Tab-separated table of C-alpha atoms (C1' of nucleotides) in Angstrom:
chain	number	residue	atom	x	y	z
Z	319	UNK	CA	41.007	21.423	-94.834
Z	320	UNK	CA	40.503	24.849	-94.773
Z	321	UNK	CA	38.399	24.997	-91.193
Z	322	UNK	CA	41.048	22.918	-90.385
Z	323	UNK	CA	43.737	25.497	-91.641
Z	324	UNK	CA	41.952	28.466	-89.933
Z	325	UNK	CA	41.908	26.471	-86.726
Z	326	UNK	CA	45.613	26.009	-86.546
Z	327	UNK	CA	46.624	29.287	-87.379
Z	328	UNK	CA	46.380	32.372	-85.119
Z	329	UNK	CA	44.313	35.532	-86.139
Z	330	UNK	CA	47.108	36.841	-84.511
Z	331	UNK	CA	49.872	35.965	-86.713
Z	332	UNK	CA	47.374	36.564	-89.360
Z	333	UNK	CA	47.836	39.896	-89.136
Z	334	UNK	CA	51.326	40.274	-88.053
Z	335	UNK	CA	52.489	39.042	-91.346
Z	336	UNK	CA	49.776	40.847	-93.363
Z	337	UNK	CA	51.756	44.192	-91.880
Z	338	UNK	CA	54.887	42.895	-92.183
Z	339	UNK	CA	54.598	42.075	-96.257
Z	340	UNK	CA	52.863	45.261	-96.720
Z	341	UNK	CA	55.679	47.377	-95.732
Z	342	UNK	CA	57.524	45.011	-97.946
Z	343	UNK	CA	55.721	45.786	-100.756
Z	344	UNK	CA	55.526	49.415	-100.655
Z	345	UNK	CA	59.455	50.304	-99.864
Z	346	UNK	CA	61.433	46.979	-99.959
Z	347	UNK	CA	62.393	47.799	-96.568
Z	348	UNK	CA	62.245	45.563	-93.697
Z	349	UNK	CA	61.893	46.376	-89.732
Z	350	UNK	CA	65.356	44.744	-88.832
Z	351	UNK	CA	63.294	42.827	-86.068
Z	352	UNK	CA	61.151	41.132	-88.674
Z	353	UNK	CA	63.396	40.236	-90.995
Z	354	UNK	CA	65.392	38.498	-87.947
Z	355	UNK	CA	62.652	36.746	-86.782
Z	356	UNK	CA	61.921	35.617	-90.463
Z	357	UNK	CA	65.264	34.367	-90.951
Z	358	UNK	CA	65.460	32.316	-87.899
Z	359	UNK	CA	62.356	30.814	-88.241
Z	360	UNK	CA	63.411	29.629	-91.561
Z	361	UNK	CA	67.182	28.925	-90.797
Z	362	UNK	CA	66.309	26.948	-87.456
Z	363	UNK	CA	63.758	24.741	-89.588
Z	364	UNK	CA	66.124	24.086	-92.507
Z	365	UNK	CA	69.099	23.003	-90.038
Z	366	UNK	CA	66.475	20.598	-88.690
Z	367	UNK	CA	64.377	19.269	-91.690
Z	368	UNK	CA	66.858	19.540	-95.019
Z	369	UNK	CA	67.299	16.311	-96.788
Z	370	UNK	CA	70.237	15.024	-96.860
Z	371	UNK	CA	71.489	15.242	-100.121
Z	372	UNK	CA	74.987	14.296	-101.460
Z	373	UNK	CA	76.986	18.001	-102.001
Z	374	UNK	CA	75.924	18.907	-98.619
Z	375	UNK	CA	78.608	16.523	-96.808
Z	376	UNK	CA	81.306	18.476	-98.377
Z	377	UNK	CA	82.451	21.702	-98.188
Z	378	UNK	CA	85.171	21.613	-101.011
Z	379	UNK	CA	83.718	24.829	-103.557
Z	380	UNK	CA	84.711	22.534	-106.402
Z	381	UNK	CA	82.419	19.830	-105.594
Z	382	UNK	CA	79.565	22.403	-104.964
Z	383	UNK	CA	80.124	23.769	-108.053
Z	384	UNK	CA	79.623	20.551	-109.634
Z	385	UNK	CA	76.300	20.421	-108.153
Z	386	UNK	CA	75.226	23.835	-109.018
Z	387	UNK	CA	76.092	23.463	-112.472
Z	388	UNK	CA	74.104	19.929	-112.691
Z	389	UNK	CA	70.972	21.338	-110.693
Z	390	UNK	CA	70.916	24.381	-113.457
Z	391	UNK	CA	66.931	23.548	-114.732
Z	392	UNK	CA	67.568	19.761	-113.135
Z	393	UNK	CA	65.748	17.816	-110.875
Z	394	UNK	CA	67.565	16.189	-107.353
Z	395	UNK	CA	66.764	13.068	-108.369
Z	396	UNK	CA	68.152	13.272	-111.538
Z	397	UNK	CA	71.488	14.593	-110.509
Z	398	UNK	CA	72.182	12.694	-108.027
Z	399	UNK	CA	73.516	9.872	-109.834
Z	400	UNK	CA	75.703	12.087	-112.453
Z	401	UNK	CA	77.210	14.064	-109.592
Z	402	UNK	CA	78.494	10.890	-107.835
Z	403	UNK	CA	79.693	9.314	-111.249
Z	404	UNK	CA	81.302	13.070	-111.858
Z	405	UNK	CA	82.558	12.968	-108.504
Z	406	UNK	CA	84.696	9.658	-108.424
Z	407	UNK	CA	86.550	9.869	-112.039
Z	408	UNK	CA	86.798	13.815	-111.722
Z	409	UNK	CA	87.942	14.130	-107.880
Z	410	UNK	CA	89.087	17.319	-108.558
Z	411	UNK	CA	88.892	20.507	-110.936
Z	412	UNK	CA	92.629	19.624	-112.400
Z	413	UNK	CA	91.185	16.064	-112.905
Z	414	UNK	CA	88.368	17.831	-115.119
Z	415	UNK	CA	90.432	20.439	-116.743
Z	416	UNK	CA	92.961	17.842	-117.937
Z	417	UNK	CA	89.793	15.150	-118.926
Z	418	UNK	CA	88.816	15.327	-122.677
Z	419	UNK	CA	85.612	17.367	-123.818
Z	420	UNK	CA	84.679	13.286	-125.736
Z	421	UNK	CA	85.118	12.533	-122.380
Z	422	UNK	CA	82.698	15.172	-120.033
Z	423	UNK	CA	80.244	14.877	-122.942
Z	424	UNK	CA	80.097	11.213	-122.102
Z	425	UNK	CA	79.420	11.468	-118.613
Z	426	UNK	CA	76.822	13.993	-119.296
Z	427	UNK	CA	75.565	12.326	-121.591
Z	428	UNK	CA	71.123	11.949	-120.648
Z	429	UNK	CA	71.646	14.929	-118.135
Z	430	UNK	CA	70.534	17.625	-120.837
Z	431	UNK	CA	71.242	21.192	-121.693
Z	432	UNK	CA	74.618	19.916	-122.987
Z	433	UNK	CA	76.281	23.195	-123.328
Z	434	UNK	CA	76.663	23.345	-119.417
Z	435	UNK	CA	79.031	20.122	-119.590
Z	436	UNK	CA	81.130	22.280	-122.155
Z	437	UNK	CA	80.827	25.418	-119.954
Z	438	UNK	CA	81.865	23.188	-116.999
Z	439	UNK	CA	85.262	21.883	-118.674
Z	440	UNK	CA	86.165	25.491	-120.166
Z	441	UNK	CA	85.851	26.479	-116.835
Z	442	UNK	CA	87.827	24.378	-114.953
Z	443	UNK	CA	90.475	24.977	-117.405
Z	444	UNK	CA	90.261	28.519	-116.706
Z	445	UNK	CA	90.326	27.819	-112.419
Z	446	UNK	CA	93.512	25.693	-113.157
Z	447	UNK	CA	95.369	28.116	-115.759
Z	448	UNK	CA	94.390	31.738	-114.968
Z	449	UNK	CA	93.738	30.619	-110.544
Z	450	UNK	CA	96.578	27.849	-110.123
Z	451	UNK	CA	93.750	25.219	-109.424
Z	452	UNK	CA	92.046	27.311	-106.471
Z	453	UNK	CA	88.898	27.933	-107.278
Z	454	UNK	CA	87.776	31.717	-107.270
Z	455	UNK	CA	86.307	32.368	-103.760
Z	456	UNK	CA	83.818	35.966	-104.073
Z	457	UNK	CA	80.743	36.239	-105.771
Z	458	UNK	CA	82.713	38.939	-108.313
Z	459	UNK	CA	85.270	36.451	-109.646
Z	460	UNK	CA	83.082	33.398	-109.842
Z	461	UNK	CA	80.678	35.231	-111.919
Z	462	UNK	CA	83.544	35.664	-114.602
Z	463	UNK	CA	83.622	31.877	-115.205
Z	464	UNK	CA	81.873	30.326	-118.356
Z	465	UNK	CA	78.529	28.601	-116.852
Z	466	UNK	CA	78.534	30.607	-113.946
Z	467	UNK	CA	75.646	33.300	-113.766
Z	468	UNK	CA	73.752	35.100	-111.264
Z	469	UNK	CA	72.394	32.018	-109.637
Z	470	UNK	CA	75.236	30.245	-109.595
Z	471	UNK	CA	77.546	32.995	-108.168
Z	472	UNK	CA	75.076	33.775	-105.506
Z	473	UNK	CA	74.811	29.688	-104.382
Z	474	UNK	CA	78.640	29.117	-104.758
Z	475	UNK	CA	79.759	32.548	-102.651
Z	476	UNK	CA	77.248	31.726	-99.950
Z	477	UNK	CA	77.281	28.113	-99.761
Z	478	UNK	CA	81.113	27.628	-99.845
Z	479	UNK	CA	82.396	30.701	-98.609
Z	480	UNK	CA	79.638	32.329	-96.332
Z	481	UNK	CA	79.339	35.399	-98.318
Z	482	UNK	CA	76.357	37.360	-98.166
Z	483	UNK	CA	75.554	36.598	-101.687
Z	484	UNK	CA	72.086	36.456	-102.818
Z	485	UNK	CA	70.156	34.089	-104.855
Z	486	UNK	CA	66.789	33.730	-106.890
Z	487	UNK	CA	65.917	30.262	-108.647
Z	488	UNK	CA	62.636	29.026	-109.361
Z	489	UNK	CA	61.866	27.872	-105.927
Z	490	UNK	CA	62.396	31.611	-104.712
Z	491	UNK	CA	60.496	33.214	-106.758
Z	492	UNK	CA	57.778	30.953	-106.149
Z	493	UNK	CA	58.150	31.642	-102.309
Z	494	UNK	CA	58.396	35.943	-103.211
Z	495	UNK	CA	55.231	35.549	-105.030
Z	496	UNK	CA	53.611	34.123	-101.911
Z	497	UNK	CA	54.964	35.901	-99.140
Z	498	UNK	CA	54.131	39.378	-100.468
Z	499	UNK	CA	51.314	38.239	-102.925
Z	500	UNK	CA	53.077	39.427	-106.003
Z	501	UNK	CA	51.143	38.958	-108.809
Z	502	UNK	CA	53.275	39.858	-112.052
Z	503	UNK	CA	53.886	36.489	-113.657
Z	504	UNK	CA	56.929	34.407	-113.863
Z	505	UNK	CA	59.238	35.874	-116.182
Z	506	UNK	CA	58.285	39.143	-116.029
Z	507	UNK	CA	60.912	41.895	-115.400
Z	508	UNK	CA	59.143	43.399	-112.445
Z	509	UNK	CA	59.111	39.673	-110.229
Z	510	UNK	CA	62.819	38.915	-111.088
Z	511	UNK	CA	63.694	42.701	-109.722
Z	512	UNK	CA	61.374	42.488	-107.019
Z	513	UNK	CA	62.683	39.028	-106.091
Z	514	UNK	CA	66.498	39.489	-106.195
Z	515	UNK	CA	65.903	42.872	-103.825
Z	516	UNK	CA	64.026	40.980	-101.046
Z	517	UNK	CA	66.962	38.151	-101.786
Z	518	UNK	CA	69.453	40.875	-101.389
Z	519	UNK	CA	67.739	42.194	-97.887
Z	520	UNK	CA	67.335	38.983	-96.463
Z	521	UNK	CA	70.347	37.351	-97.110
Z	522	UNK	CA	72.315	39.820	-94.765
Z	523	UNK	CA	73.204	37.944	-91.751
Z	524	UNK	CA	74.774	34.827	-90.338
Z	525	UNK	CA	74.776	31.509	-92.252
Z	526	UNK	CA	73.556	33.170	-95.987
Z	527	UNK	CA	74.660	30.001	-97.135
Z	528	UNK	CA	71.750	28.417	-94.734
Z	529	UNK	CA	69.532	31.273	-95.330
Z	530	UNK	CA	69.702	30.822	-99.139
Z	531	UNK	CA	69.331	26.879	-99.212
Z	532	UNK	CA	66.643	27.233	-96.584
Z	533	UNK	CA	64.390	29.063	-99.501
Z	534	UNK	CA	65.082	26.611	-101.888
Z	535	UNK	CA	64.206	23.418	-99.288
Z	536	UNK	CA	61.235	24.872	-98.554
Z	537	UNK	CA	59.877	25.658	-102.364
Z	538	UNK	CA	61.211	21.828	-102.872
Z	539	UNK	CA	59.638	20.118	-100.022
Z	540	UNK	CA	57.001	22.113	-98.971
Z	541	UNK	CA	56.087	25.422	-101.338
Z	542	UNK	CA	54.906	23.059	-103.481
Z	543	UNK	CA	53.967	24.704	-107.401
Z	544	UNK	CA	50.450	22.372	-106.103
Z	545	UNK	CA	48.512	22.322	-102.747
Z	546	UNK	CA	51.805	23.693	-100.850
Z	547	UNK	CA	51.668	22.002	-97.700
Z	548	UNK	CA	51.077	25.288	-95.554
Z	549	UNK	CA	50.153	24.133	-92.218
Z	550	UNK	CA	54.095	22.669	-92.076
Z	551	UNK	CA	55.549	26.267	-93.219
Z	552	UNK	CA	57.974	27.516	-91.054
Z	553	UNK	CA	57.128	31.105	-92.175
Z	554	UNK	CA	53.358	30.877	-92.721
Z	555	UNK	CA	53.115	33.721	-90.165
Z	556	UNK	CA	54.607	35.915	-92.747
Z	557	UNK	CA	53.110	35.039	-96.037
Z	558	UNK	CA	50.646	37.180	-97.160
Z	559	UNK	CA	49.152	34.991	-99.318
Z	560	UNK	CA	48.198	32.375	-96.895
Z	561	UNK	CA	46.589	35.008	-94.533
Z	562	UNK	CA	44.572	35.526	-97.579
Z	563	UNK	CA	43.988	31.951	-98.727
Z	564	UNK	CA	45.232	32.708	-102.103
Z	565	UNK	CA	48.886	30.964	-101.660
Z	566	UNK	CA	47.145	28.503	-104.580
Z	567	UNK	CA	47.053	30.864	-107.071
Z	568	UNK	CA	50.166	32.336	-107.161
Z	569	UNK	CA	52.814	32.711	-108.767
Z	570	UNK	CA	50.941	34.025	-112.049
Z	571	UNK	CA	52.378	31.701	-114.759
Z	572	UNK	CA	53.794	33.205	-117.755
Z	573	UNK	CA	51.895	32.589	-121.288
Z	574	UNK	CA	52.460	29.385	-122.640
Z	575	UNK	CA	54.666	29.159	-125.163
Z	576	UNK	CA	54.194	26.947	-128.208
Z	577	UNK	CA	56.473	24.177	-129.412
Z	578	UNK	CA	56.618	23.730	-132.780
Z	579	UNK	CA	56.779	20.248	-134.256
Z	580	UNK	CA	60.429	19.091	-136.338
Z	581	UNK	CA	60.588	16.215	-138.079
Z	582	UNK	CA	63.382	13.903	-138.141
Z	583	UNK	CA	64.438	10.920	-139.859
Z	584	UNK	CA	67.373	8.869	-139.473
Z	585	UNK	CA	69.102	5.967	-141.072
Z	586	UNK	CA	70.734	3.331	-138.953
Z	587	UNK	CA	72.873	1.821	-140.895
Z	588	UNK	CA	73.799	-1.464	-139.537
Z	589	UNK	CA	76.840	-3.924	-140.255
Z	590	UNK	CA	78.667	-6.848	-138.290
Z	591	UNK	CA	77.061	-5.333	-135.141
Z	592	UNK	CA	78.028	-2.144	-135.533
Z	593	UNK	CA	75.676	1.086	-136.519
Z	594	UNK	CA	77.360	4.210	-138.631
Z	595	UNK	CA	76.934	7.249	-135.999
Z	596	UNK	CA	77.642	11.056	-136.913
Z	597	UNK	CA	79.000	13.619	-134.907
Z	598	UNK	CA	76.477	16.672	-134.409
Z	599	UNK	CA	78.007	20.384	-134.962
Z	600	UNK	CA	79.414	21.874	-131.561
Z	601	UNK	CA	76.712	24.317	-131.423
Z	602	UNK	CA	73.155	24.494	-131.135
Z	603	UNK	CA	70.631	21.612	-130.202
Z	604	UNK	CA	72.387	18.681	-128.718
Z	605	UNK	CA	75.930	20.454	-129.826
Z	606	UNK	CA	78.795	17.634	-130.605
Z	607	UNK	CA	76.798	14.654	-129.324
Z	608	UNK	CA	76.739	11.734	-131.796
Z	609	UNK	CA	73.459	10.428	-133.483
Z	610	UNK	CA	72.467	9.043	-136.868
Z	611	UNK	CA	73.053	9.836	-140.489
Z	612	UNK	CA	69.882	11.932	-141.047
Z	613	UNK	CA	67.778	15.219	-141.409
Z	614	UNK	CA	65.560	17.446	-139.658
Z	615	UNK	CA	62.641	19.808	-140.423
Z	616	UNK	CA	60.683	22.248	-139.019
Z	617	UNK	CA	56.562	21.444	-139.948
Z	618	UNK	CA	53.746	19.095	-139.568
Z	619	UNK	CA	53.829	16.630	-143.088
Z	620	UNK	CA	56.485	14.003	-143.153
Z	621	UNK	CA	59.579	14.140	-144.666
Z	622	UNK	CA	59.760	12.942	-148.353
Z	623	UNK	CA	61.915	10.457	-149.846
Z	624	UNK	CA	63.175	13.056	-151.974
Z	625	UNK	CA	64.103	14.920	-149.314
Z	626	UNK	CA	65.830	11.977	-147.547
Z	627	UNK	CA	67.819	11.051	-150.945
Z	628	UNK	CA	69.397	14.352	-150.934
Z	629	UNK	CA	70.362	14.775	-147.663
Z	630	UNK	CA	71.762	11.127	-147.370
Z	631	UNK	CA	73.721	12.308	-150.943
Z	632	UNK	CA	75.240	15.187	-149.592
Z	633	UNK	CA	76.448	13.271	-146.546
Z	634	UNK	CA	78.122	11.017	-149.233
Z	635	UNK	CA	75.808	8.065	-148.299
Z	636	UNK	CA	73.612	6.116	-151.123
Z	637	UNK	CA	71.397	3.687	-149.461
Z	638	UNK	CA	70.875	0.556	-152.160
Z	639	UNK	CA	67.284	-0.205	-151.176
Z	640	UNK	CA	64.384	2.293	-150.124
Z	641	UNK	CA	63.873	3.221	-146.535
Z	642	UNK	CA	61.626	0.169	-144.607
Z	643	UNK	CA	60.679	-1.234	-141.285
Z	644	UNK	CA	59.819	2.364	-140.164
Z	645	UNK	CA	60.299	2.732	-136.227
Z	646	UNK	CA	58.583	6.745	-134.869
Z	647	UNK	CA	59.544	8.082	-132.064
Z	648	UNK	CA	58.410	11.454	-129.850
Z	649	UNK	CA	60.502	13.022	-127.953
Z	650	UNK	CA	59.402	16.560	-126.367
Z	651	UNK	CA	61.774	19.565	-125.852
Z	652	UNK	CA	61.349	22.254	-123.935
Z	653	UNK	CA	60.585	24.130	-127.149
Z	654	UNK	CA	60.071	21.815	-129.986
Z	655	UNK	CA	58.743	18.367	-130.207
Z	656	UNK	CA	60.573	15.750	-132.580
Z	657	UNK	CA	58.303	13.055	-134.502
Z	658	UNK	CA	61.261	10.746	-135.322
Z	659	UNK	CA	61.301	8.049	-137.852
Z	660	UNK	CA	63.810	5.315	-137.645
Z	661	UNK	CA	65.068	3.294	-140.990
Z	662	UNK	CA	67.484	0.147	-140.495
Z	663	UNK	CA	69.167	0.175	-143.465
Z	664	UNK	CA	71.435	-3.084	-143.798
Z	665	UNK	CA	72.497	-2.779	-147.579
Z	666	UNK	CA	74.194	0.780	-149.032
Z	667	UNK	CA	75.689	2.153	-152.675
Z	668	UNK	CA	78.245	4.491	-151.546
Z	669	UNK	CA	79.794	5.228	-147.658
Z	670	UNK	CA	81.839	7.788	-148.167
Z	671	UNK	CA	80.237	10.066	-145.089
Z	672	UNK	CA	81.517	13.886	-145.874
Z	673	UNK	CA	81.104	14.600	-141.815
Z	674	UNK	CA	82.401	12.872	-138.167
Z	675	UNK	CA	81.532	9.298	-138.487
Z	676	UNK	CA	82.255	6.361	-136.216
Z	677	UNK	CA	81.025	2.755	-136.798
Z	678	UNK	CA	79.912	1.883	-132.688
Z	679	UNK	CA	79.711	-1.566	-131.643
Z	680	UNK	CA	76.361	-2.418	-130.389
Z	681	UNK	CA	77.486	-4.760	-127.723
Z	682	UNK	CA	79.142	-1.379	-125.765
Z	683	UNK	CA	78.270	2.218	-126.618
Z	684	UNK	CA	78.381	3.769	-123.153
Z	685	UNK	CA	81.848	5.690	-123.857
Z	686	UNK	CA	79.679	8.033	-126.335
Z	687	UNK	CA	78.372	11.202	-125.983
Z	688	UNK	CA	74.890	10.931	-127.089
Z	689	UNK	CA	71.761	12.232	-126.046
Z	690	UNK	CA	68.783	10.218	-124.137
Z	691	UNK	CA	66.868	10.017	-127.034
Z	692	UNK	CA	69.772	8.239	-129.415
Z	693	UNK	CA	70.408	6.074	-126.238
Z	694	UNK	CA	66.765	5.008	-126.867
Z	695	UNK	CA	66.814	4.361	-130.230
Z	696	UNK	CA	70.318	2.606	-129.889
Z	697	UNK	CA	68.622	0.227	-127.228
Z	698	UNK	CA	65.937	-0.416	-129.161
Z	699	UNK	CA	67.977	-0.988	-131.984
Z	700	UNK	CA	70.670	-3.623	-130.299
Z	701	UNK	CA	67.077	-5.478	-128.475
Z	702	UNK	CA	66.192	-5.509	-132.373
Z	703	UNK	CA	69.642	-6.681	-133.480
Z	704	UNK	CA	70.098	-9.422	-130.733
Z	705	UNK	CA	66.576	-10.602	-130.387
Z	706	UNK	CA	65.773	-11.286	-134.223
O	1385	DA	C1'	63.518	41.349	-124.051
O	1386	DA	C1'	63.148	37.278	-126.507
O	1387	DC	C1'	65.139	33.126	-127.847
O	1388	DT	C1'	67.831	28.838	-127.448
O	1389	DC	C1'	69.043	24.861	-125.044
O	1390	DG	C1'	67.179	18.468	-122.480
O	1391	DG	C1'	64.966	15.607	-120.003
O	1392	DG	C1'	62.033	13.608	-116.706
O	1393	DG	C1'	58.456	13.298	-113.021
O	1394	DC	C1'	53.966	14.033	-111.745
O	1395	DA	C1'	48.786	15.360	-111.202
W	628	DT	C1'	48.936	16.352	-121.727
W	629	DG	C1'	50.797	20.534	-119.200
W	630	DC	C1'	53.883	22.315	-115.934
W	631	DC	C1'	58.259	23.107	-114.166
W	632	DC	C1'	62.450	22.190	-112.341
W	633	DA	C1'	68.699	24.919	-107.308
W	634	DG	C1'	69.517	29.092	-115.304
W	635	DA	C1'	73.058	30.818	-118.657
W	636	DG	C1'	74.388	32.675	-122.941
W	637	DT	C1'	73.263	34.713	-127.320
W	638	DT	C1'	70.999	37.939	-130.340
DNA sequence: AACTCGGGGCA
DNA sequence: TGCCCAGAGTT
């Protein structure tokens, strides 16, 4: 593949991008000719290849928004579906400021980083109250709104409302890293800076909202993290790390950081079909959402039954009979990983829970917020229930 | 600057 | 299993 690679590409080009990211790299200055022919070689391929992806067809700010809130740290894939479900019972940001928080928890509810879907209602409550509905048009005043960073600002303003906004996600800094061989890892101080001043130089120009979403295509469909797919680059003659074959090694990823193991236990307790759920506080990990009675620790060794008696007594809860028919789950964060243990508890002392508490029918818990893992366990749990 | 905050897809 | 994804807010 590489004789193959060589073949294809011309010494020529070779070494007209080699100049070209050098003088990049020593003044973060561009020849104006360069950086033209750069951006149409990456515009004209974008307006031809780009998937076709849902908030695309629209040009109402609101619904990008929507999407640029979801795609925060999330997959396509896994948006797709939320944003269409978001879409049709929210049509528009007064629809969302006026919805319940219960409510956009619910329909969030699997997606992840929950505090986004709070960000996202305070926010629309802001665009209706403080900007009569209209949502803020310039990079400036969407940058003000709760959930709305640099990213964010940079994508709405250029997408939405052609201004020449830039923008760094992963994807760009990915493609930085390559076109100018920058080696300082992901993370690091010096890439973001470096990264959001060739943004910044590039992004002058017709279409920024093309130019922008054009990087981020091309680090999702063909700047692969893995064997990037170089001989279909639209900009290969520029990247200095494919003239010098080391496009596989970069970017330098950042140290590894660990994840520390919790352990959790809960207790469902089940009656006439129903299970007792508890409302989480409305901040931290998994903020608000509704799970089981229950504790969790930081450490390797299992939690005791001691430990599980007082807990459950502090809730206000007094289970009659010892914990049994142990169920574990795992379920990996970003930065911890949970060893779960499941009791079904069917007999109790005292139910007098001192915190939120609903009893939830098994036969329909969808109108909960609750996070992928409880789903889980809750379908496991009703499969259990139903089935024997 | 470091930490917190989900979940899933893929080699 | 490890990596990383259209990041933002808090400390």
């Amino acid at each position: 593949m590489a004789d193959l690679d060589s073949a294809f590409f011309a010494a020529r080009e070779v070494e007209r991008g080699a100049s070209w990211a050098e003088e990049i790299q020593g003044e973060w200055k561009l020849e104006e000719t360069e950086r033209s022919a750069f951006r149409a070689s990456l515009v004209s391929w974008f307006q031809q290849q780009q998937r076709d992806l849902p908030w695309r067809a629209t040009r109402d700010p609101y619904a990008i928004w929507l999407s640029e809130i979801m795609l925060q740290q999330t997959r396509v894939e896994t948006v797709i579906p939320y944003y269409h479900r978001f879409l049709e019972r929210f049509p528009t940001v007064r629809d969302l400021a006026a919805a319940s928080l219960e409510e956009v928890l619910s329909l969030w509810s699997g997606l992840g980083y929950y505090r986004r879907a709070r960000m996202l209602h305070q926010a629309a409550q802001v665009v209706v109250s403080e900007h009569e509905g209209e949502f803020p048009s310039t990079h400036k005043d969407l940058l003000s709104l709760p959930g709305i960073g640099r990213y964010t600002a940079g994508a709405i303003a250029s997408i939405a409302f052609s201004e020449e906004a830039p923008l760094v996600d992963g994807n760009v800094f990915r493609i930085f890293a390559r076109l100018f061989s920058l080696t300082d890892a992901i993370g690091s101080k010096e890439l973001e800076r470096a990264c959001w001043q060739l943004a910044a130089s590039l992004v002058r120009g017709e279409s920024p909202g093309d130019l922008n979403q054009a990087l981020m295509e091309l680090g999702a469909t063909l700047c692969f993290p893995k064997k990037p797919s170089c001989l279909l680059c639209p900009v290969r003659a520029w990247c200095r790390s494919f003239a010098a074959g080391t496009q596989a090694e970069l970017p330098t990823p950042k140290a590894p950081k660990e994840t520390p193991i919790w352990q959790v236990m809960w207790g469902l307790f089940v009656e006439k079909g129903r299970v007792l759920m508890i409302q989480r506080p409305h901040a931290g990990l998994f903020a608000g959402m509704w799970e089981f009675p229950g504790l969790y620790r930081a450490g390797e060794e299992a939690i005791s039954a001691q430990e599980w008696d007082d807990t459950l007594a502090e809730m206000g809860i007094k289970a009659a009979i010892p914990p049994s028919s142990a169920k574990p789950y795992k379920h990996i964060l970003t930065h911890r990983q949970l060893a779960i243990t499941t009791h079904t508890i069917l007999q109790w002392e005292k139910m007098e829970p001192s915190v939120p508490f609903r009893w939830v029918e098994l036969a329909h818990l969808g109108e909960l917020p609750i996070s992928s893992i409880v789903r889980r366990v809750l379908h496991d749990l009703a499969a259990d229930s139903l089935g024997g």
